Amino acid sequence: MSLETVVLEHAPSSYKVYLALFRNVRNSGFLHQQLLARNADFEYAFIDASTIVSRVHLLSAVFKAVNNSVNGALKTPNVHSETVVSLSASNNISEAYRRFGVSPSTTDLFVVKITFPSDSSPVPVSADAISQHLKDNVEGDIVPPTNEIVSSIADVKAIRKNYKLNGLAWLDTIKDEVVKREEIEKLVLSGMALRGL
Amino acid sequence: MAAAVSDAALAHEFPLPKILTNPASTPPTLITQGAEGRLYKTTYLLPDIACALKYRPPKPWRHPILDQRLTRHRILSEARILAKCRRDGLRVPSVYALDESAGWLMLEWIEGTPVRVNINNRLGNRTEGIEDDEELKELMRKIGMAVGKMHSIGIIHGDLTTSNMMLKPPAGDQPDNATGLEGEIVIIDLGLASGGVHDEDRAVDLYVLERAFGSTHPRAECIFNEVLEAYKKSFKQAGVALKKLEEVRMRGRKRSMLG
Ligand SMILES: Nc1ncnc2c1ncn2[C@@H]1O[C@H](COP(=O)(O)OP(=O)(O)OP(=O)(O)O)[C@@H](O)[C@H]1O
Ligand SMILES: [Mg+2]
């Protein structure tokens, strides 16, 4: 099982971040349903991986959500929904869930789990327990969330649309695909940071 | 140890913004400390992603509510303008993250040095042959083109100086090798920038640069015209802005004659 533990720069050490990437997911309808039903056993950010251009893109959303949680400034019910919504370049919360969150048609799924001690659960759930729970509940092939795999899953056309990056002539003229991706990533990050502000 | 003491004193005088008190692979470095804000070099998300954190600490001499509002406004304004510039294809640091209430803005770290440093290193103690220094003149033209590009997308900088532009060396060069003149101009510090397409505003921007250049690099004043020549070629409205610049200079001169 490759559940990755990520240590983010400038995140408080009490916050732990875990990532898992699943391909060929066959029960995304079920997973989506658990979120809609607010099933407390499914406190995850379930993200459609095709909307993610790079690891840094996803980690940026995590960082924002953690920061809002630390500051007591969540705009959504919890740090997981906050991660999904942080991906958005606008302030429209339901649109963000629709765009970036799992849907019944999702086949490539990013799972983010963020834990920290709270009054109701002073000892956060362990990595092993998370691994086991995902193994029992996500029907799909777990793959390491490397940048290569992430960018091969990315639907760049849809991503450009999500962040209103169409019609940028200078971007279209970049020949080197790697450079172009980097530019797109940078534009995505600033769109997220500004979130329509 | 003396160094440790002074570090501690520094830390006391300039307490870190809360976000930087969280653990990171390398401690943040204070790069500059101005009246309004501080700039730290630190990391974003991962140890290998350097970033610049611009922090505007609370000003105890200002009314707290007003201070908070001003800080938020300035952070947001700079971030919005940087994002717009980047979208429109101008080289500026890209925005990574911000917290307008906490008063910070995290930006892409630009390798290299402020153009001021490159020019001064190039000049050394030379007094002759500067007007024939083709490489330096090429740098001037790059500055003119960058400013022209910025104006063409409708942005007025508000504080154009050779300190507020970086020369980013070509990839593979030694970072911070401040003797070369090669590389890309990256305009920074858009804290006073605004949207504007009026020729008058553009002319004032150029005038500010011209004056700042003259006082920072008096010996290179003789080649400043290269900046304006390149600017002229960089977008359609440039000629009109340059005409206006003459008027702005006249006014400036009158003002200084009146004392
Ligand atoms: N993105 C960056 N990458 C690398 N170095 C930077 C970056 N931004 C700023 N610097 C360095 O820090 C210095 C100060 O930055 P900047 O000009 O933005 O701040 P400032 O003048 O204090 O701001 P303000 O005038 O808005 O109060 C620059 O001259 C440059 O040396
Ligand atoms: Mg400055």
Short mmCIF file of C-alpha atoms and ligand atoms in Angstrom, two decimals:
data_model
loop_
_atom_site.label_atom_id
_atom_site.label_comp_id
_atom_site.label_asym_id
_atom_site.label_seq_id
_atom_site.Cartn_x
_atom_site.Cartn_y
_atom_site.Cartn_z
CA MET A 1 0.00 0.00 0.00
CA SER A 2 1.57 3.33 -0.91
CA LEU A 3 0.06 5.94 1.26
CA GLU A 4 2.49 8.81 1.15
CA THR A 5 3.15 11.03 4.15
CA VAL A 6 3.91 14.56 3.08
CA VAL A 7 5.73 17.10 5.20
CA LEU A 8 4.89 20.62 4.11
CA GLU A 9 7.18 23.57 4.72
CA HIS A 10 5.69 25.95 7.29
CA ALA A 11 2.83 23.69 8.26
CA PRO A 12 2.55 23.10 12.02
CA SER A 13 4.04 19.75 12.99
CA SER A 14 0.77 18.70 14.64
CA TYR A 15 -0.79 18.48 11.17
CA LYS A 16 -0.10 15.32 9.21
CA VAL A 17 -0.82 15.06 5.52
CA TYR A 18 -1.29 11.77 3.66
CA LEU A 19 -1.70 11.29 -0.08
CA ALA A 20 -2.87 8.34 -2.12
CA LEU A 21 -3.55 8.09 -5.82
CA PHE A 22 -5.87 5.48 -7.29
CA ARG A 23 -6.33 4.63 -10.96
CA ASN A 24 -9.13 2.66 -12.62
CA VAL A 25 -11.45 3.44 -9.77
CA ARG A 26 -14.64 1.43 -10.08
CA ASN A 27 -16.70 2.66 -7.14
CA SER A 28 -16.48 6.43 -7.35
CA GLY A 29 -20.29 6.62 -7.22
CA PHE A 30 -20.17 4.97 -3.82
CA LEU A 31 -17.40 7.28 -2.59
CA HIS A 32 -19.27 10.33 -3.83
CA GLN A 33 -22.35 9.08 -2.02
CA GLN A 34 -20.47 8.79 1.29
CA LEU A 35 -19.51 12.47 1.05
CA LEU A 36 -23.06 13.54 0.22
CA ALA A 37 -24.33 11.50 3.17
CA ARG A 38 -21.67 13.14 5.39
CA ASN A 39 -20.51 9.72 6.50
CA ALA A 40 -18.04 10.54 9.28
CA ASP A 41 -15.91 7.52 8.34
CA PHE A 42 -15.13 9.21 5.06
CA GLU A 43 -13.34 12.32 6.14
CA TYR A 44 -11.14 12.69 3.10
CA ALA A 45 -10.60 15.08 0.30
CA PHE A 46 -11.59 12.97 -2.71
CA ILE A 47 -10.31 14.78 -5.76
CA ASP A 48 -10.71 13.97 -9.41
CA ALA A 49 -7.04 13.58 -10.34
CA SER A 50 -7.59 14.71 -13.93
CA THR A 51 -8.09 18.25 -12.59
CA ILE A 52 -4.60 18.33 -11.05
CA VAL A 53 -1.67 19.53 -13.14
CA SER A 54 1.14 18.63 -10.71
CA ARG A 55 1.89 17.59 -7.15
CA VAL A 56 2.64 21.19 -6.27
CA HIS A 57 -0.83 22.13 -7.49
CA LEU A 58 -2.47 19.67 -5.11
CA LEU A 59 -0.10 20.47 -2.25
CA SER A 60 -0.89 24.17 -2.66
CA ALA A 61 -4.53 23.43 -1.97
CA VAL A 62 -3.56 21.34 1.06
CA PHE A 63 -1.35 24.13 2.37
CA LYS A 64 -4.14 26.68 2.04
CA ALA A 65 -6.59 24.41 3.81
CA VAL A 66 -4.15 23.71 6.64
CA ASN A 67 -3.41 27.40 7.01
CA ASN A 68 -7.12 28.25 7.16
CA SER A 69 -7.66 25.49 9.69
CA VAL A 70 -4.82 26.75 11.89
CA ASN A 71 -6.18 30.30 11.70
CA GLY A 72 -9.73 29.17 12.48
CA ALA A 73 -10.72 30.61 9.12
CA LEU A 74 -12.29 27.64 7.34
CA LYS A 75 -14.93 28.66 4.81
CA THR A 76 -16.24 25.10 4.55
CA PRO A 77 -17.16 22.44 7.17
CA ASN A 78 -13.69 20.92 7.60
CA VAL A 79 -10.10 20.82 6.41
CA HIS A 80 -10.92 18.22 3.75
CA SER A 81 -13.73 20.10 2.06
CA GLU A 82 -11.47 23.14 2.41
CA THR A 83 -8.77 21.34 0.41
CA VAL A 84 -11.17 20.66 -2.45
CA VAL A 85 -12.50 24.21 -2.43
CA SER A 86 -8.98 25.65 -2.20
CA LEU A 87 -8.36 24.27 -5.68
CA SER A 88 -10.82 26.72 -7.06
CA ALA A 89 -9.99 30.06 -8.60
CA SER A 90 -13.38 31.39 -7.58
CA ASN A 91 -15.32 31.75 -4.37
CA ASN A 92 -18.20 29.56 -5.47
CA ILE A 93 -18.10 26.59 -3.10
CA SER A 94 -20.61 24.25 -4.73
CA GLU A 95 -19.04 24.83 -8.12
CA ALA A 96 -15.66 23.90 -6.64
CA TYR A 97 -16.99 20.58 -5.29
CA ARG A 98 -18.50 19.83 -8.68
CA ARG A 99 -15.38 20.72 -10.59
CA PHE A 100 -12.64 19.21 -8.45
CA GLY A 101 -14.35 16.73 -6.20
CA VAL A 102 -15.02 13.07 -6.91
CA SER A 103 -18.02 12.38 -9.12
CA PRO A 104 -19.58 9.07 -10.14
CA SER A 105 -17.60 9.25 -13.39
CA THR A 106 -14.19 9.73 -11.74
CA THR A 107 -11.66 7.05 -12.69
CA ASP A 108 -8.44 8.60 -11.34
CA LEU A 109 -8.79 9.61 -7.74
CA PHE A 110 -6.58 11.59 -5.40
CA VAL A 111 -7.22 11.00 -1.73
CA VAL A 112 -5.90 13.50 0.79
CA LYS A 113 -6.17 12.89 4.49
CA ILE A 114 -5.16 15.60 6.95
CA THR A 115 -5.04 14.81 10.64
CA PHE A 116 -4.38 16.90 13.72
CA PRO A 117 -5.22 16.52 17.38
CA SER A 118 -8.53 18.10 18.32
CA ASP A 119 -10.67 18.20 21.45
CA SER A 120 -12.98 15.52 20.12
CA SER A 121 -10.14 13.26 18.97
CA PRO A 122 -6.91 14.10 20.80
CA VAL A 123 -5.10 11.19 19.17
CA PRO A 124 -5.45 11.38 15.39
CA VAL A 125 -6.06 8.28 13.32
CA SER A 126 -2.85 6.48 12.31
CA ALA A 127 -1.40 6.06 8.84
CA ASP A 128 -1.99 2.32 9.07
CA ALA A 129 -5.65 2.79 9.90
CA ILE A 130 -6.03 5.19 6.98
CA SER A 131 -4.32 2.74 4.63
CA GLN A 132 -6.54 -0.07 5.74
CA HIS A 133 -9.71 1.96 5.46
CA LEU A 134 -8.84 3.07 1.93
CA LYS A 135 -7.92 -0.44 0.95
CA ASP A 136 -11.28 -1.68 2.18
CA ASN A 137 -13.30 1.05 0.54
CA VAL A 138 -11.68 2.26 -2.66
CA GLU A 139 -11.93 -0.17 -5.53
CA GLY A 140 -9.02 0.77 -7.74
CA ASP A 141 -5.29 0.39 -8.31
CA ILE A 142 -3.14 2.37 -5.98
CA VAL A 143 -0.12 3.99 -7.68
CA PRO A 144 2.64 6.16 -6.27
CA PRO A 145 1.62 9.83 -6.66
CA THR A 146 4.75 10.86 -8.57
CA ASN A 147 4.83 13.94 -10.74
CA GLU A 148 5.17 11.77 -13.84
CA ILE A 149 1.99 9.88 -13.11
CA VAL A 150 0.13 12.98 -11.95
CA SER A 151 0.96 14.87 -15.11
CA SER A 152 0.09 11.92 -17.33
CA ILE A 153 -3.37 11.84 -15.75
CA ALA A 154 -3.88 15.61 -16.00
CA ASP A 155 -6.48 16.78 -18.49
CA VAL A 156 -4.66 19.95 -19.43
CA LYS A 157 -7.43 21.21 -21.66
CA ALA A 158 -9.97 20.99 -18.85
CA ILE A 159 -7.48 22.46 -16.39
CA ARG A 160 -6.89 25.44 -18.63
CA LYS A 161 -10.63 25.93 -18.82
CA ASN A 162 -11.06 25.65 -15.04
CA TYR A 163 -8.53 28.41 -14.48
CA LYS A 164 -9.56 30.54 -17.44
CA LEU A 165 -6.23 30.08 -19.19
CA ASN A 166 -7.53 29.91 -22.71
CA GLY A 167 -6.71 32.53 -25.28
CA LEU A 168 -3.31 33.37 -23.83
CA ALA A 169 -1.35 33.70 -27.05
CA TRP A 170 2.09 33.81 -25.38
CA LEU A 171 1.35 30.54 -23.61
CA ASP A 172 0.26 28.81 -26.80
CA THR A 173 3.47 29.80 -28.55
CA ILE A 174 5.67 27.97 -26.01
CA LYS A 175 7.06 24.96 -27.86
CA ASP A 176 8.75 23.15 -24.99
CA GLU A 177 5.99 21.14 -23.32
CA VAL A 178 7.82 21.02 -19.98
CA VAL A 179 8.19 24.80 -19.87
CA LYS A 180 4.57 25.17 -20.89
CA ARG A 181 3.40 22.93 -18.06
CA GLU A 182 5.47 24.96 -15.61
CA GLU A 183 3.90 28.17 -16.84
CA ILE A 184 0.43 26.65 -16.57
CA GLU A 185 1.20 25.46 -13.05
CA LYS A 186 2.30 28.95 -12.03
CA LEU A 187 -0.86 30.49 -13.46
CA VAL A 188 -2.96 27.88 -11.70
CA LEU A 189 -1.27 28.63 -8.36
CA SER A 190 -1.84 32.34 -8.65
CA GLY A 191 -5.45 31.77 -9.68
CA MET A 192 -5.91 29.69 -6.52
CA ALA A 193 -4.12 32.20 -4.32
CA LEU A 194 -6.30 35.04 -5.58
CA ARG A 195 -9.51 32.88 -5.60
CA GLY A 196 -11.44 35.59 -7.36
CA LEU A 197 -10.33 38.27 -4.90
CA MET B 1 28.94 33.72 20.20
CA ALA B 2 28.64 37.20 18.77
CA ALA B 3 26.74 36.11 15.71
CA ALA B 4 24.19 34.23 17.77
CA VAL B 5 23.64 37.24 19.98
CA SER B 6 23.05 39.52 17.06
CA ASP B 7 20.73 36.96 15.48
CA ALA B 8 18.75 36.85 18.68
CA ALA B 9 18.66 40.64 18.84
CA LEU B 10 17.48 40.72 15.25
CA ALA B 11 14.82 38.16 15.95
CA HIS B 12 13.64 40.27 18.83
CA GLU B 13 13.54 43.44 16.80
CA PHE B 14 11.84 41.78 13.84
CA PRO B 15 9.67 38.93 15.11
CA LEU B 16 8.86 36.48 12.33
CA PRO B 17 5.36 36.43 10.89
CA LYS B 18 3.50 33.53 12.46
CA ILE B 19 3.54 31.45 9.30
CA LEU B 20 7.35 31.42 9.33
CA THR B 21 7.51 30.19 12.91
CA ASN B 22 6.29 26.78 11.74
CA PRO B 23 8.95 24.18 10.95
CA ALA B 24 10.79 24.28 7.64
CA SER B 25 13.86 22.54 6.19
CA THR B 26 15.89 25.76 6.24
CA PRO B 27 15.38 28.81 8.42
CA PRO B 28 14.00 31.90 6.66
CA THR B 29 16.54 34.61 5.78
CA LEU B 30 15.69 38.26 6.11
CA ILE B 31 16.67 39.87 2.79
CA THR B 32 15.45 43.43 3.23
CA GLN B 33 13.74 45.46 5.83
CA GLY B 34 11.97 48.61 4.67
CA ALA B 35 9.64 51.06 6.35
CA GLU B 36 6.56 49.23 5.15
CA GLY B 37 7.61 45.66 4.97
CA ARG B 38 10.18 42.94 5.10
CA LEU B 39 11.25 40.43 2.58
CA TYR B 40 12.32 36.93 3.55
CA LYS B 41 13.79 34.18 1.47
CA THR B 42 12.15 30.94 2.49
CA THR B 43 10.53 27.82 1.03
CA TYR B 44 7.10 27.04 -0.36
CA LEU B 45 5.61 23.57 0.24
CA LEU B 46 8.82 21.64 -0.40
CA PRO B 47 12.47 22.13 0.56
CA ASP B 48 13.51 22.67 -3.06
CA ILE B 49 11.00 25.40 -3.90
CA ALA B 50 12.46 28.74 -2.85
CA CYS B 51 10.11 31.62 -2.38
CA ALA B 52 10.07 35.25 -1.39
CA LEU B 53 7.77 36.11 1.48
CA LYS B 54 6.76 39.73 1.61
CA TYR B 55 5.49 40.62 5.03
CA ARG B 56 3.84 43.82 6.14
CA PRO B 57 3.90 43.77 9.93
CA PRO B 58 1.32 45.67 12.00
CA LYS B 59 2.26 49.32 12.48
CA PRO B 60 1.83 50.20 16.16
CA TRP B 61 1.62 53.90 15.34
CA ARG B 62 -1.44 53.43 13.16
CA HIS B 63 -5.00 52.88 14.28
CA PRO B 64 -5.34 49.05 14.34
CA ILE B 65 -8.46 48.85 12.20
CA LEU B 66 -7.12 51.28 9.66
CA ASP B 67 -3.76 49.50 9.70
CA GLN B 68 -5.37 46.12 9.07
CA ARG B 69 -7.42 47.53 6.22
CA LEU B 70 -4.42 49.19 4.59
CA THR B 71 -2.31 46.06 4.87
CA ARG B 72 -5.01 43.87 3.36
CA HIS B 73 -5.51 46.34 0.59
CA ARG B 74 -1.82 46.53 -0.27
CA ILE B 75 -1.25 42.79 -0.19
CA LEU B 76 -4.27 42.16 -2.39
CA SER B 77 -3.43 44.95 -4.76
CA GLU B 78 0.12 43.72 -5.30
CA ALA B 79 -1.03 40.11 -5.70
CA ARG B 80 -3.74 41.02 -8.21
CA ILE B 81 -1.37 43.07 -10.29
CA LEU B 82 1.30 40.36 -10.25
CA ALA B 83 -1.27 37.80 -11.33
CA LYS B 84 -2.48 40.00 -14.14
CA CYS B 85 1.05 40.70 -15.37
CA ARG B 86 1.86 37.03 -15.41
CA ARG B 87 -1.33 36.13 -17.29
CA ASP B 88 -0.46 38.75 -19.84
CA GLY B 89 2.98 37.25 -20.31
CA LEU B 90 5.14 39.79 -18.47
CA ARG B 91 7.99 38.33 -16.43
CA VAL B 92 7.19 39.07 -12.80
CA PRO B 93 7.38 36.71 -9.82
CA SER B 94 4.32 34.50 -9.80
CA VAL B 95 2.05 34.42 -6.76
CA TYR B 96 2.22 31.22 -4.69
CA ALA B 97 0.05 32.04 -1.71
CA LEU B 98 -1.16 34.92 0.38
CA ASP B 99 -2.86 35.70 3.63
CA GLU B 100 -4.04 39.25 3.40
CA SER B 101 -5.25 39.31 7.01
CA ALA B 102 -1.91 38.11 8.32
CA GLY B 103 -0.15 40.54 5.98
CA TRP B 104 1.96 38.23 3.85
CA LEU B 105 2.42 37.34 0.23
CA MET B 106 4.49 34.39 -0.99
CA LEU B 107 6.08 34.78 -4.39
CA GLU B 108 8.25 32.82 -6.75
CA TRP B 109 11.90 33.32 -5.86
CA ILE B 110 13.80 35.02 -8.66
CA GLU B 111 17.43 34.00 -8.92
CA GLY B 112 19.96 36.68 -9.68
CA THR B 113 20.40 40.20 -8.40
CA PRO B 114 18.68 43.55 -8.67
CA VAL B 115 19.75 45.21 -11.94
CA ARG B 116 21.30 48.02 -9.88
CA VAL B 117 23.93 45.58 -8.66
CA ASN B 118 24.78 44.28 -12.12
CA ILE B 119 25.12 47.79 -13.51
CA ASN B 120 27.30 48.95 -10.64
CA ASN B 121 29.52 45.88 -10.84
CA ARG B 122 29.88 46.43 -14.55
CA LEU B 123 30.79 50.08 -14.12
CA GLY B 124 33.29 49.43 -11.35
CA ASN B 125 35.35 52.58 -11.17
CA ARG B 126 35.32 53.17 -14.90
CA THR B 127 34.71 56.70 -16.09
CA GLU B 128 35.46 56.24 -19.78
CA GLY B 129 34.09 54.19 -22.62
CA ILE B 130 30.75 53.64 -20.96
CA GLU B 131 28.83 55.01 -23.92
CA ASP B 132 30.48 52.34 -26.08
CA ASP B 133 29.74 49.42 -23.76
CA GLU B 134 27.55 47.39 -26.07
CA GLU B 135 26.64 44.76 -23.49
CA LEU B 136 25.55 47.38 -21.02
CA LYS B 137 23.56 49.10 -23.73
CA GLU B 138 21.91 45.80 -24.52
CA LEU B 139 20.88 45.55 -20.89
CA MET B 140 19.40 49.05 -21.13
CA ARG B 141 17.37 47.94 -24.12
CA LYS B 142 16.07 44.93 -22.22
CA ILE B 143 14.92 47.26 -19.47
CA GLY B 144 13.15 49.45 -22.02
CA MET B 145 11.41 46.45 -23.51
CA ALA B 146 10.29 45.12 -20.14
CA VAL B 147 8.87 48.49 -19.13
CA GLY B 148 7.21 48.81 -22.52
CA LYS B 149 5.63 45.41 -22.18
CA MET B 150 4.36 46.33 -18.72
CA HIS B 151 2.83 49.57 -19.99
CA SER B 152 1.35 47.85 -23.01
CA ILE B 153 -0.69 45.53 -20.78
CA GLY B 154 -2.03 48.51 -18.86
CA ILE B 155 0.12 48.49 -15.74
CA ILE B 156 1.90 51.47 -14.19
CA HIS B 157 4.63 50.44 -11.77
CA GLY B 158 4.72 53.47 -9.50
CA ASP B 159 8.27 52.93 -8.23
CA LEU B 160 10.48 52.08 -11.18
CA THR B 161 14.10 51.87 -10.14
CA THR B 162 16.97 49.55 -10.95
CA SER B 163 16.41 47.99 -7.50
CA ASN B 164 12.91 46.98 -8.45
CA MET B 165 14.00 44.86 -11.39
CA MET B 166 16.00 41.67 -11.17
CA LEU B 167 18.34 40.27 -13.75
CA LYS B 168 17.66 36.57 -13.79
CA PRO B 169 20.72 34.78 -15.20
CA PRO B 170 20.19 32.17 -17.91
CA ALA B 171 19.46 28.69 -16.53
CA GLY B 172 22.67 26.83 -15.74
CA ASP B 173 24.61 29.95 -14.80
CA GLN B 174 25.95 30.26 -11.30
CA PRO B 175 23.14 31.81 -9.30
CA ASP B 176 23.86 35.29 -7.93
CA ASN B 177 26.72 35.73 -10.33
CA ALA B 178 26.27 39.46 -10.45
CA THR B 179 29.02 40.24 -12.93
CA GLY B 180 27.25 39.04 -16.05
CA LEU B 181 24.73 41.13 -17.95
CA GLU B 182 23.00 38.23 -19.60
CA GLY B 183 19.60 37.04 -18.64
CA GLU B 184 16.06 38.13 -18.36
CA ILE B 185 14.63 41.26 -16.75
CA VAL B 186 12.04 40.43 -14.11
CA ILE B 187 10.14 43.41 -12.77
CA ILE B 188 9.45 43.15 -9.04
CA ASP B 189 7.92 45.17 -6.20
CA LEU B 190 4.55 46.04 -7.64
CA GLY B 191 3.45 47.31 -4.23
CA LEU B 192 2.71 50.75 -5.64
CA ALA B 193 1.53 49.65 -9.05
CA SER B 194 -1.87 50.38 -10.52
CA GLY B 195 -3.83 49.79 -13.66
CA GLY B 196 -3.44 52.63 -16.10
CA VAL B 197 -3.40 53.29 -19.80
CA HIS B 198 -3.00 57.06 -19.78
CA ASP B 199 0.05 58.38 -21.56
CA GLU B 200 0.57 60.80 -18.71
CA ASP B 201 0.86 57.98 -16.14
CA ARG B 202 3.24 56.08 -18.36
CA ALA B 203 5.34 59.20 -18.81
CA VAL B 204 5.53 59.74 -15.05
CA ASP B 205 6.60 56.10 -14.62
CA LEU B 206 9.41 56.68 -17.12
CA TYR B 207 10.34 59.94 -15.47
CA VAL B 208 10.65 58.25 -12.09
CA LEU B 209 12.92 55.65 -13.66
CA GLU B 210 14.99 58.28 -15.43
CA ARG B 211 15.52 60.28 -12.25
CA ALA B 212 16.25 57.23 -10.13
CA PHE B 213 18.65 55.93 -12.74
CA GLY B 214 20.49 59.25 -12.90
CA SER B 215 21.04 59.35 -9.18
CA THR B 216 21.88 55.66 -8.74
CA HIS B 217 24.12 55.35 -11.80
CA PRO B 218 25.29 58.87 -12.67
CA ARG B 219 28.12 57.57 -14.85
CA ALA B 220 25.74 55.51 -16.94
CA GLU B 221 23.28 58.35 -17.51
CA CYS B 222 24.84 58.77 -20.96
CA ILE B 223 23.31 55.50 -22.11
CA PHE B 224 19.88 55.83 -20.49
CA ASN B 225 18.54 56.86 -23.86
CA GLU B 226 18.85 53.21 -24.93
CA VAL B 227 16.07 52.42 -22.47
CA LEU B 228 13.78 54.95 -24.08
CA GLU B 229 14.69 53.90 -27.63
CA ALA B 230 13.81 50.29 -26.91
CA TYR B 231 10.67 51.37 -25.06
CA LYS B 232 9.60 53.33 -28.11
CA LYS B 233 9.70 50.22 -30.27
CA SER B 234 7.94 48.01 -27.77
CA PHE B 235 4.30 49.02 -28.23
CA LYS B 236 2.07 51.22 -30.29
CA GLN B 237 1.34 53.96 -27.79
CA ALA B 238 4.95 54.30 -26.67
CA GLY B 239 5.69 57.31 -28.85
CA VAL B 240 2.90 59.33 -27.28
CA ALA B 241 4.09 58.42 -23.79
CA LEU B 242 7.59 59.58 -24.71
CA LYS B 243 6.23 62.89 -26.00
CA LYS B 244 4.45 63.30 -22.67
CA LEU B 245 7.71 62.50 -20.92
CA GLU B 246 9.17 65.71 -22.33
CA GLU B 247 6.34 67.69 -20.73
CA VAL B 248 6.76 65.87 -17.46
CA ARG B 249 10.50 66.66 -17.48
CA MET B 250 9.74 70.35 -18.10
CA ARG B 251 7.39 70.44 -15.16
CA GLY B 252 9.96 68.65 -13.04
CA ARG B 253 12.58 71.18 -13.98
CA LYS B 254 10.29 74.13 -13.23
CA ARG B 255 9.44 72.65 -9.90
CA SER B 256 13.08 72.26 -8.98
CA MET B 257 13.81 75.84 -10.10
CA LEU B 258 11.06 77.09 -7.82
CA GLY B 259 12.75 75.07 -5.08
N1 LIG C 1 10.53 37.44 -5.89
C1 LIG C 1 11.76 37.76 -5.49
N2 LIG C 1 12.78 36.93 -5.70
C2 LIG C 1 14.03 37.25 -5.28
N3 LIG C 1 14.33 38.38 -4.62
C3 LIG C 1 13.34 39.26 -4.39
C4 LIG C 1 12.00 39.00 -4.80
N4 LIG C 1 11.24 40.04 -4.42
C5 LIG C 1 12.05 40.90 -3.81
N5 LIG C 1 13.32 40.45 -3.78
C6 LIG C 1 14.48 41.12 -3.16
O1 LIG C 1 14.04 41.87 -2.05
C7 LIG C 1 14.21 43.26 -2.25
C8 LIG C 1 13.00 44.01 -1.70
O2 LIG C 1 11.82 43.57 -2.35
P1 LIG C 1 10.67 44.59 -2.77
O3 LIG C 1 11.26 45.66 -3.61
O4 LIG C 1 9.53 43.82 -3.34
O5 LIG C 1 10.25 45.13 -1.35
P2 LIG C 1 10.16 46.60 -0.75
O6 LIG C 1 10.91 47.56 -1.58
O7 LIG C 1 10.47 46.48 0.69
O8 LIG C 1 8.61 46.76 -0.93
P3 LIG C 1 7.66 48.00 -0.81
O9 LIG C 1 8.36 49.12 -1.57
O10 LIG C 1 6.39 47.51 -1.49
O11 LIG C 1 7.48 48.26 0.65
C9 LIG C 1 14.43 43.41 -3.74
O12 LIG C 1 15.20 44.52 -4.08
C10 LIG C 1 15.10 42.10 -4.11
O13 LIG C 1 16.49 42.16 -3.83
MG MG C 2 11.65 47.73 -3.59
#
